[in-house]
XYZ file of C-alpha atoms in Angstrom:
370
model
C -9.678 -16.598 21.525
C -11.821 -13.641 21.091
C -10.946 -10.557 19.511
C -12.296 -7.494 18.503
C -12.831 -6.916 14.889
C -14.111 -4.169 12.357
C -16.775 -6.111 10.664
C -18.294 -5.035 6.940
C -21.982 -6.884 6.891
C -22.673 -5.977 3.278
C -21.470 -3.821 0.251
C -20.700 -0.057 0.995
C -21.705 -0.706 4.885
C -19.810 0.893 7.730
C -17.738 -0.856 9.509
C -18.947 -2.552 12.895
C -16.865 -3.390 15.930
C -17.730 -6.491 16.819
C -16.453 -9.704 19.055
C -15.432 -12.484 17.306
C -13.378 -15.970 17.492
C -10.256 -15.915 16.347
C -8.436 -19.839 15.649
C -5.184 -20.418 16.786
C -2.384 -19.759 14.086
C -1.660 -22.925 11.662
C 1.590 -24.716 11.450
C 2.880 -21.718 9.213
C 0.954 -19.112 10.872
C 1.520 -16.016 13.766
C -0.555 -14.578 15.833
C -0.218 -10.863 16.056
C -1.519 -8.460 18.730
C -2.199 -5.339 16.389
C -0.745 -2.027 17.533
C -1.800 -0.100 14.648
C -3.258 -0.811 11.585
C -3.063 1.748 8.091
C -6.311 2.560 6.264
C -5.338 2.132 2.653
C -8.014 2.529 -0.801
C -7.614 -1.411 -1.450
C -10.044 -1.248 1.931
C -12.086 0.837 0.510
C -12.222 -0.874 -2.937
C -13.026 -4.673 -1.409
C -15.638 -3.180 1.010
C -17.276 -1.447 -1.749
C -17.015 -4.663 -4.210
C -15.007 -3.108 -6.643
C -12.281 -4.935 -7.704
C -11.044 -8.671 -5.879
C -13.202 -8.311 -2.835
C -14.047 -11.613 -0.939
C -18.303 -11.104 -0.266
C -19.414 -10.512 3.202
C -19.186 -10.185 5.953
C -15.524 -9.459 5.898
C -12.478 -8.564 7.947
C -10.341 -6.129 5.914
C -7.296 -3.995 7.059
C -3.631 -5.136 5.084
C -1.492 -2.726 6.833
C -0.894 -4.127 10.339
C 1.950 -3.737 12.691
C 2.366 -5.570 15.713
C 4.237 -7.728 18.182
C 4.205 -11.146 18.109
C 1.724 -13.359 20.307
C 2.766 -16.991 19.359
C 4.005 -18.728 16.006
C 3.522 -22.318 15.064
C 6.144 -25.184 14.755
C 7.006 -24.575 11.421
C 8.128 -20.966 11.826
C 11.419 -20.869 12.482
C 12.663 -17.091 11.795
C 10.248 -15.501 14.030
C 9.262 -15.579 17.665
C 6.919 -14.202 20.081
C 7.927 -10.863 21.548
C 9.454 -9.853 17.782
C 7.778 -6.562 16.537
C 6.428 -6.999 12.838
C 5.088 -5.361 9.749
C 2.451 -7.169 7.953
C 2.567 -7.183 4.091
C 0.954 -8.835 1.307
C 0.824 -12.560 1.036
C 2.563 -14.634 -1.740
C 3.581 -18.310 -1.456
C 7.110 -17.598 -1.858
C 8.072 -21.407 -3.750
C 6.620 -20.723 -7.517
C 8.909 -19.961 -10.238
C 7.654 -16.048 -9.980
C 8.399 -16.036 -5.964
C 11.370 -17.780 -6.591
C 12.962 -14.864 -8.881
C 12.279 -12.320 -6.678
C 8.979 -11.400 -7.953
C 6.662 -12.019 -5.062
C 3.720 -9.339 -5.793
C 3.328 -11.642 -8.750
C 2.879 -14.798 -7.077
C 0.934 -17.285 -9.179
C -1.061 -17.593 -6.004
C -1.404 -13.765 -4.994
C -5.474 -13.979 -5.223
C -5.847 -16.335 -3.349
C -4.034 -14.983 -0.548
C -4.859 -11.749 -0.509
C -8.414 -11.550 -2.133
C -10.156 -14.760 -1.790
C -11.843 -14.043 1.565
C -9.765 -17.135 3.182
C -6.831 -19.285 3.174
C -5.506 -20.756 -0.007
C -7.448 -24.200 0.962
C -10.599 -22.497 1.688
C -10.671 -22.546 5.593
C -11.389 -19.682 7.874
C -9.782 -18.694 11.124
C -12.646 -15.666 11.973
C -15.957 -16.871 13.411
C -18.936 -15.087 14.354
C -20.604 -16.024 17.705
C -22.975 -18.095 16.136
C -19.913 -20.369 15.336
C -20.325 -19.384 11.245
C -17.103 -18.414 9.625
C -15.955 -14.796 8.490
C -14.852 -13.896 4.926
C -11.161 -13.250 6.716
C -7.219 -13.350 5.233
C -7.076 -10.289 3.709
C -3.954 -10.233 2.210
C -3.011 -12.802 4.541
C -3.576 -10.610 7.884
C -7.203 -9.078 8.424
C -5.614 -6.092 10.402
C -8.462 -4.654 11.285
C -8.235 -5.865 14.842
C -6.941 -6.559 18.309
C -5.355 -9.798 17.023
C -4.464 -10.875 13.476
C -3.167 -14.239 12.114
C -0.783 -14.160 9.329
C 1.407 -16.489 7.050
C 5.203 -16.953 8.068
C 6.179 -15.267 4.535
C 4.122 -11.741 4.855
C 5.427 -11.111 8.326
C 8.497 -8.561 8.770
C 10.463 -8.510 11.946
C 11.307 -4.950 12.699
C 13.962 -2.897 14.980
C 12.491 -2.775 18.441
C 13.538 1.344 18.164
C 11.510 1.727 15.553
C 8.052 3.459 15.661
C 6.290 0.576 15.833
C 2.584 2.954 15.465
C 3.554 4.486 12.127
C 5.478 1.395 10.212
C 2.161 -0.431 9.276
C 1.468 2.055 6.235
C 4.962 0.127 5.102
C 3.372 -3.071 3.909
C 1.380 -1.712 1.167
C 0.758 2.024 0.320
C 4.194 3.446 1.301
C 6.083 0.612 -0.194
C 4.070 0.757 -3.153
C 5.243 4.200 -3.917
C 8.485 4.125 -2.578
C 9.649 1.248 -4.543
C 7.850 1.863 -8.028
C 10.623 4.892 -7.392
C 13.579 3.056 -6.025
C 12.982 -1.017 -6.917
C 10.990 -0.177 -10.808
C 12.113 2.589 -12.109
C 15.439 2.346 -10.968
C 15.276 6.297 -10.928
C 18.961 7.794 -11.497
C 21.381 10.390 -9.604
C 20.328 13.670 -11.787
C 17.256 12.602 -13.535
C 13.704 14.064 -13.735
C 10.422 12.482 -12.932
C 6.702 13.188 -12.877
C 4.557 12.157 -10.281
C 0.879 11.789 -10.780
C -1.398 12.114 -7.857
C 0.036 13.195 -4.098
C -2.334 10.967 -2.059
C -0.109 8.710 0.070
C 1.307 6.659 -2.579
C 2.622 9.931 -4.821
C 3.977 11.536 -1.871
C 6.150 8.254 -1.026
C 7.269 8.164 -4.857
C 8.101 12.135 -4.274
C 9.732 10.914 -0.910
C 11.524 8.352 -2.971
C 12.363 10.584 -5.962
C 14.691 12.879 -3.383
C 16.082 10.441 -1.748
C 17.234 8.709 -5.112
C 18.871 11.768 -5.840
C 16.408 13.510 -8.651
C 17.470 17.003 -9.274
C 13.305 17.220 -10.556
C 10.956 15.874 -9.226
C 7.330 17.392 -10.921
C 3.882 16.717 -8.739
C 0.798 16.613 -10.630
C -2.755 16.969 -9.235
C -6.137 19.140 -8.631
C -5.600 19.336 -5.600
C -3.448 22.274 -4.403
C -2.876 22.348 -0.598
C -1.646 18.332 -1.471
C 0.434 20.069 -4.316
C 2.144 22.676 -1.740
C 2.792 19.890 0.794
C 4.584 17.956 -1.902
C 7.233 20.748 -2.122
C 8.176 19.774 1.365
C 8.492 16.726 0.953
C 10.515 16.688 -2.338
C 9.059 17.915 -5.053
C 10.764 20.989 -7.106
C 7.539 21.584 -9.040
C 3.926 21.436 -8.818
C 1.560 21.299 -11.260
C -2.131 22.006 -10.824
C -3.932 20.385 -13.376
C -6.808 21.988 -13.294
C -5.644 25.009 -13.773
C -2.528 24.196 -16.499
C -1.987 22.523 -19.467
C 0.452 19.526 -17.678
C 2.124 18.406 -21.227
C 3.183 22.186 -22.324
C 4.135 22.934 -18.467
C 6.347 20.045 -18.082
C 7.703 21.142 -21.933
C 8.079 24.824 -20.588
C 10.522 22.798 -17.669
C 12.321 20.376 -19.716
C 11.927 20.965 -23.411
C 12.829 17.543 -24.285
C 11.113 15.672 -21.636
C 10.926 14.093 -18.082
C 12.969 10.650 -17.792
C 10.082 8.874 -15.524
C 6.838 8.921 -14.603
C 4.761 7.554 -12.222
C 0.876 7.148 -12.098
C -1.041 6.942 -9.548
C -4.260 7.565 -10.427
C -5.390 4.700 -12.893
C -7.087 7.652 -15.262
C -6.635 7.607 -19.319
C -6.132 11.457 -19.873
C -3.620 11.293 -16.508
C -1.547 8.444 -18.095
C -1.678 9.803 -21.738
C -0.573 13.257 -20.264
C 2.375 11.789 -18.521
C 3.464 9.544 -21.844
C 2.996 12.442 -23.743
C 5.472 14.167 -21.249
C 8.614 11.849 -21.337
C 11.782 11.916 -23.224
C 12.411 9.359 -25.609
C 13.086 6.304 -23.652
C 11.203 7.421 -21.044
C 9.650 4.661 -18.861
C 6.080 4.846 -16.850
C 5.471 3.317 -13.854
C 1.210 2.355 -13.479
C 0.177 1.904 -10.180
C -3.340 3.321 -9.901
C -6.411 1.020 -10.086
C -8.638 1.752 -13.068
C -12.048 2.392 -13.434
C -11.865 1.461 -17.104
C -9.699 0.102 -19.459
C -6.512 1.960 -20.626
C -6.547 3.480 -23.993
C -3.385 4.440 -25.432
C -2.450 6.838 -27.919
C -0.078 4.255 -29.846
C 0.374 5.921 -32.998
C 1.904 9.108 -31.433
C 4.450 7.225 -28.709
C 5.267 4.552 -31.528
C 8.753 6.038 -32.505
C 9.289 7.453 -28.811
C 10.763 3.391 -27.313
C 8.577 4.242 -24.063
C 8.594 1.576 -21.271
C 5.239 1.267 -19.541
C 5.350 -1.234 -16.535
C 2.163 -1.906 -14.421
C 3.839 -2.632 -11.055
C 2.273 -4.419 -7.586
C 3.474 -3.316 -4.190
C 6.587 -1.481 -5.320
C 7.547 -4.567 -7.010
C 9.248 -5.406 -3.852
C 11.092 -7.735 -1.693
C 9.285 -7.059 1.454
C 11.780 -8.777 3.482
C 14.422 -6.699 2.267
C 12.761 -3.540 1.043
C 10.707 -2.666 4.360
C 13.711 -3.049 6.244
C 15.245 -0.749 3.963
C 12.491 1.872 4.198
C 13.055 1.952 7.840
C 16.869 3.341 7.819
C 16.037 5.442 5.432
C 13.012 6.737 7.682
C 15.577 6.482 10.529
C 18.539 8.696 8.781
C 15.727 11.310 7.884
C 15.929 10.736 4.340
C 11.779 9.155 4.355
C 9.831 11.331 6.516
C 7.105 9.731 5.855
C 5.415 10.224 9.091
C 4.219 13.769 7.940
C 1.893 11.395 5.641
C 0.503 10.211 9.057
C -2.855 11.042 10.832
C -3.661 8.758 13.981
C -6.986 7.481 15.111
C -8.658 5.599 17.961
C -9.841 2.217 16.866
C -13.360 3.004 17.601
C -13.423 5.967 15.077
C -12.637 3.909 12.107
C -15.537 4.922 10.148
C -14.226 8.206 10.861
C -10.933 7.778 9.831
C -12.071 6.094 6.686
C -14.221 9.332 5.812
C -11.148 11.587 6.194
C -9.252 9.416 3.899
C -11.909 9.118 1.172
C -12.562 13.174 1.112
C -9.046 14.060 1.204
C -8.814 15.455 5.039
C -5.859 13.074 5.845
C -3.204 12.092 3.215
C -3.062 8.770 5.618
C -4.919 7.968 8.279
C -3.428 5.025 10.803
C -6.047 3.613 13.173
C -4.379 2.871 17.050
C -5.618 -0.547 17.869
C -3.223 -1.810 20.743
C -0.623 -0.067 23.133
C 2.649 -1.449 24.038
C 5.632 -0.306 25.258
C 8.710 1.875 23.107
């Protein structure tokens, strides 16, 4: 069939509507008309070759939400009319899958960076017939259709917003459940949050609904900072302007009990370590630009737990599901996160993102009824 796709042609290059073919979905595969699709940094970071991306051209977009076209004969839990949330792929039969730890798949490269399915084949093709680097994490989103695997598509209440959930399959979850599925974050406890893009606000989001009494923000960025207090947050802390170890020590002489970092940064991460009780624990999420360095010597006697996590370290089958009530009994609002924009202003949208003008911007792709 042909679709319409956001098409990168080369390294750092806008992205191009364009028609293209689209196969029909394998035995294990749905086909998904897209009613909305998140704009999340791991776009940005494959279409600028950074880290994992699959060459060019490519279709990107991993945070889809749609209804259901058409599944083949060997999905059995899923039919066509069902509204879905696309997530990351993962093979779900290795030993890591098996034990609940599907963001660690021993195949998770392949099926969410390689540019194609795990046995090299293509279902995008350009008119000339050539195939498209496509399968980003198993969906290519950025479209009017998108095929996905059987095991990164979640069926979702028909009541639910189905033009804000897609933001649920990566960035949101991410957040939410380094929070609620890693950290484990107690009734009463304290936590720092580094960075309130989209993924810090849904670990502040998280933080209140786990029942933290404090819940610190950290960041330069100080309209992001006085948003966070709505959403959570009982203290902000510009760092720019403050010394974050002695502020957090000004708040709780002996310490925060968690952290979470968003930003990937050494002097962010070493703040935050610097910051926690003893037996603290540190949740990594941010992508680095370098490699981490650690002062050792100092945390040595402290028994810190630092855990780099993927996606939330979540069950997507259970956790998104989960998200949803939450988002439902107004204890997630994380549609205030949400900017919406026309398909054809991606570039747009993508601009807004990068300088900060939209916490997360959600690009309207296909309309169906609520």
């Amino acid at each position: 069939m042909e679709i319409t796709a956001a098409v990168v042609k080369e390294k750092g290059s806008d992205f191009k509507l364009e028609k293209v073919s689209l196969d029909k979905p394998a035995s294990e595969e749905v086909l998904v008309k897209i009613v909305a699709t998140g704009i999340c940094h791991t776009d940005m970071v494959a279409r600028d070759f950074v880290m994992g991306a699959p060459g060019f051209p490519v279709i990107l977009g991993h945070e889809g939400a749609g209804i259901i076209v058409s599944v083949g004969e060997d999905v059995h839990h899923l039919k066509a009319g069902d509204h879905v949330v696309l997530t990351y792929g993962f093979c779900g039969e290795c030993e890591v899958c098996r034990t609940g730890n599907s963001p660690y798949c021993y195949e998770f490269f392949q099926r969410n960076f390689s540019g194609a399915r795990v046995d090299g084949s293509h279902n995008h093709h350009d008119h000339d017939g050539k195939p498209i680097n496509d399968n980003f994490f198993s969906q290519s989103s950025f479209a009017t259709y998108a095929i996905a695997h059987k095991n990164n598509v979640i069926q979702v209440p028909n009541e639910a917003p189905l033009e804000i959930l897609g933001p649920l399959g990566c960035g949101i979850q991410t957040g939410a459940g380094a929070v609620i599925n890693t950290l484990k974050v107690k009734v009463g406890s304290s936590i720092v949050i580094s960075g309130t893009g989209a993924v810090g606000l849904a670990a502040v989001m998280a933080a209140k609904a786990s029942s933290a009494t404090t819940i610190i923000a950290v960041d330069i960025n100080q309209e992001r900072l006085d948003f966070s207090k709505e959403l959570g947050a009982t203290h902000t802390i510009n760092s720019l302007n403050e010394n974050v170890v002695e502020r957090i020590k000004a708040i709780l002489p002996n310490g925060v009990q968690y952290g979470v970092d968003t930003t990937g940064r050494n002097e962010v991460i070493n703040n935050t370590l610097a910051s926690l009780a003893p037996v603290g624990e540190l949740a990594v999420i941010g992508v680095a630009t370098r490699p981490l360095e650690l002062e050792t010597n100092i945390f040595l006697t402290k028994g810190y737990k630092i855990k780099f996590v993927n996606q939330g370290d979540s069950v997507p089958q259970e956790f998104i599901p989960k998200l949803i009530k939450m988002y439902q009994n107004g204890q997630f609002p994380f549609d205030k996160l949400i900017k919406t924009y026309p398909f054809e202003e991606i570039n747009q949208a993508v601009e807004d993102s990068e300088k900060g003008r939209t916490i997360k911007s959600v690009l309207r792709i296909g309309e169906y009824n609520a």
